[in-house]
XYZ file of C-alpha atoms in Angstrom:
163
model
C 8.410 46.304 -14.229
C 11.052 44.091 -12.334
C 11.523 40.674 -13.620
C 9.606 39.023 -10.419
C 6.682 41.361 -11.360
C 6.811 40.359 -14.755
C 7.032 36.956 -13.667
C 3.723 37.276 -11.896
C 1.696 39.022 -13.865
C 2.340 36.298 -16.435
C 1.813 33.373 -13.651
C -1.706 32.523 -14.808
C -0.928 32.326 -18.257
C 1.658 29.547 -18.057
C -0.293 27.093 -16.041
C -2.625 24.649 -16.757
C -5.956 25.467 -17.397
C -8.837 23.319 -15.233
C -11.515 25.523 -14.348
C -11.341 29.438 -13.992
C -11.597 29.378 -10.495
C -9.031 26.844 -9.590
C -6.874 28.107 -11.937
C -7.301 31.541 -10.599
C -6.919 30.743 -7.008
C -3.886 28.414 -7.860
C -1.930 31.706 -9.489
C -3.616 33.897 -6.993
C -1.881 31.205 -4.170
C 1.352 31.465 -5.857
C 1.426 35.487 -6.568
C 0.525 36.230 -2.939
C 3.167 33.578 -1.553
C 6.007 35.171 -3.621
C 4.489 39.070 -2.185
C 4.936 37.617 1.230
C 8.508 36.610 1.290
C 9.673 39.445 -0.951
C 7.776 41.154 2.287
C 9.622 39.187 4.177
C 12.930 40.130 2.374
C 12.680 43.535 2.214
C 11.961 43.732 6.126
C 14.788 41.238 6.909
C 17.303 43.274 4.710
C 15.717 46.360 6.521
C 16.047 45.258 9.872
C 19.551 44.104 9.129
C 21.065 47.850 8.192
C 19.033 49.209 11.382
C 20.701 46.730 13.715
C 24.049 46.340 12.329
C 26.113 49.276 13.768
C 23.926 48.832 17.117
C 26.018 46.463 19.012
C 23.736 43.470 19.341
C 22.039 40.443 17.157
C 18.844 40.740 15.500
C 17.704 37.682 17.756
C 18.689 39.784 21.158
C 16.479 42.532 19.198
C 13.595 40.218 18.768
C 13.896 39.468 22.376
C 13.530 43.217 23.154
C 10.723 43.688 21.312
C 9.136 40.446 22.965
C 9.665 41.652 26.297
C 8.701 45.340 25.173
C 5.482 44.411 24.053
C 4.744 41.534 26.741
C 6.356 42.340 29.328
C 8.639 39.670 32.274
C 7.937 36.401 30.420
C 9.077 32.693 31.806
C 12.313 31.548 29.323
C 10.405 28.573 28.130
C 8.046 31.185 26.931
C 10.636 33.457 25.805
C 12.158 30.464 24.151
C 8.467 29.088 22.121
C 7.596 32.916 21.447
C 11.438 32.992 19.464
C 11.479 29.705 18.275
C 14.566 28.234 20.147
C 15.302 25.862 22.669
C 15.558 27.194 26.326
C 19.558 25.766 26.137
C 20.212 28.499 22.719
C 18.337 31.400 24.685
C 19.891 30.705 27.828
C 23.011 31.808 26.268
C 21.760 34.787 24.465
C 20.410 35.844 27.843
C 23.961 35.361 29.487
C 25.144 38.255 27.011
C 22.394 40.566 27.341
C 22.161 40.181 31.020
C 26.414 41.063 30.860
C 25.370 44.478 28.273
C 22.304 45.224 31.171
C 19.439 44.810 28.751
C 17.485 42.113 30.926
C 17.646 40.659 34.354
C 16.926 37.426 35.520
C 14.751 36.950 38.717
C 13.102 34.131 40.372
C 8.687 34.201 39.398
C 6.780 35.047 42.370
C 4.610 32.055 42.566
C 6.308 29.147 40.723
C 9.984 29.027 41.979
C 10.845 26.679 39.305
C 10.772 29.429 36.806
C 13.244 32.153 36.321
C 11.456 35.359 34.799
C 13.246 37.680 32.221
C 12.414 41.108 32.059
C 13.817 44.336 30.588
C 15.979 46.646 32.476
C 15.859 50.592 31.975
C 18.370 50.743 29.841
C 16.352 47.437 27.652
C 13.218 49.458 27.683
C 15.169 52.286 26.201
C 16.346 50.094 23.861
C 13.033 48.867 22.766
C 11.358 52.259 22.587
C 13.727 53.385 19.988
C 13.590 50.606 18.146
C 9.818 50.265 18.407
C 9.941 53.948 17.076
C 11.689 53.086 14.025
C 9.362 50.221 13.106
C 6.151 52.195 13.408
C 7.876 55.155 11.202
C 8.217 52.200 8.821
C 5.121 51.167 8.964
C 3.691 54.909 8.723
C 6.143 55.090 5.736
C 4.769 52.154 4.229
C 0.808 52.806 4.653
C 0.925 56.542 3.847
C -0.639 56.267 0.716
C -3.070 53.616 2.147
C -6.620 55.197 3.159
C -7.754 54.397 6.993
C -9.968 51.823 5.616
C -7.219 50.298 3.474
C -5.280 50.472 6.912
C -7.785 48.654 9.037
C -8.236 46.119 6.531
C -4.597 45.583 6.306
C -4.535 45.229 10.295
C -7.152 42.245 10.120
C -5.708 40.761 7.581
C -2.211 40.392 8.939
C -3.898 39.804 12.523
C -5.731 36.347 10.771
C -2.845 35.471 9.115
C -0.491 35.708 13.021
C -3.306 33.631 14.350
C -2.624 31.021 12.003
C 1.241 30.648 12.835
C-alpha cells in the first residue's frame, strides 16, 4: 500500500465525527478529490514522456486534439476551449502555422473572424496521437467490464459538463 493509499484509507478515521453520513461524504469528498488529481498526475506525467521527443508543446498538442475532434474553430473559441487569451494563442498559432500543422483562413460568413483548421500533415498528427490515447485508455479499462465502462463514460461525461 503506498503512503497516499494508506493515507486514505485512514481519512475517515481522523476526522471529526458529526453524523455518519456527513462524516462519510466529507472523507468520501476528500478520497475522491485526491483520486482525481493523482489521475490527473499520472496523465500529465504520461502525456509529458509521449510529447517530449516530438518536436512541439503539450499546449500545440492540445490544440491538435481540439481541432481533431472539432474541427476549423474561430481563435476566440480556440482560445476559451484552451483556456488562454486570443493574444497567448495567437502566438502559438504563428509557430504551428511556420511547422504546417494549421492554417489560418478568413470564416465564410463573418469576415471578422479568422478560422484555424488542421492541415494534412496536423491531421496526421492528431491521428497518431489520438491513437495513443485510446490505447491508453483501452490499457486502462481492460480489466473494467462493458458495464463498468459505460458507467465510467457517464460519469466522466457529468463531471466535463460541470467545468
Amino acid at each position: 500500500m503506498t503512503v497516499e493509499h494508506h493515507h486514505l484509507s485512514n481519512l475517515h478515521s481522523s476526522e471529526p465525527h458529526t453524523t455518519a453520513h456527513s462524516t462519510a461524504g466529507h472523507s468520501t469528498d476528500h478520497a475522491l478529490n485526491h483520486v482525481i488529481i493523482e489521475f490527473y498526475e499520472k496523465l500529465s506525467s504520461w502525456e509529458h514522456a509521449i510529447v517530449r521527443d516530438k518536436g512541439f508543446s503539450l499546449s500545440q498538442v492540445h490544440t491538435i486534439e481540439l481541432l481533431g475532434v472539432h474541427g476549423a474553430m474561430r481563435m476566440k473559441e480556440l482560445a476559451d476551449k484552451i483556456g488562454v487569451t486570443t493574444g497567448t494563442l495567437t502566438v502559438q498559432i504563428d509557430k504551428m502555422v511556420e511547422a504546417q500543422w494549421v492554417v489560418r483562413r478568413p470564416h465564410e460568413t463573418d469576415r471578422r473572424s479568422i478560422l484555424v483548421e488542421l492541415t494534412d500533415k496536423g491531421q496526421a498528427l492528431f491521428l497518431e496521437h489520438d491513437a495513443l490515447h485510446l490505447q491508453l485508455t483501452t490499457d486502462l479499462t481492460a480489466k473494467m467490464s462493458s458495464e463498468e465502462r459505460i458507467v465510467l463514460l457517464n460519469l466522466l461525461s457529468r463531471m466535463n459538463n460541470e467545468f
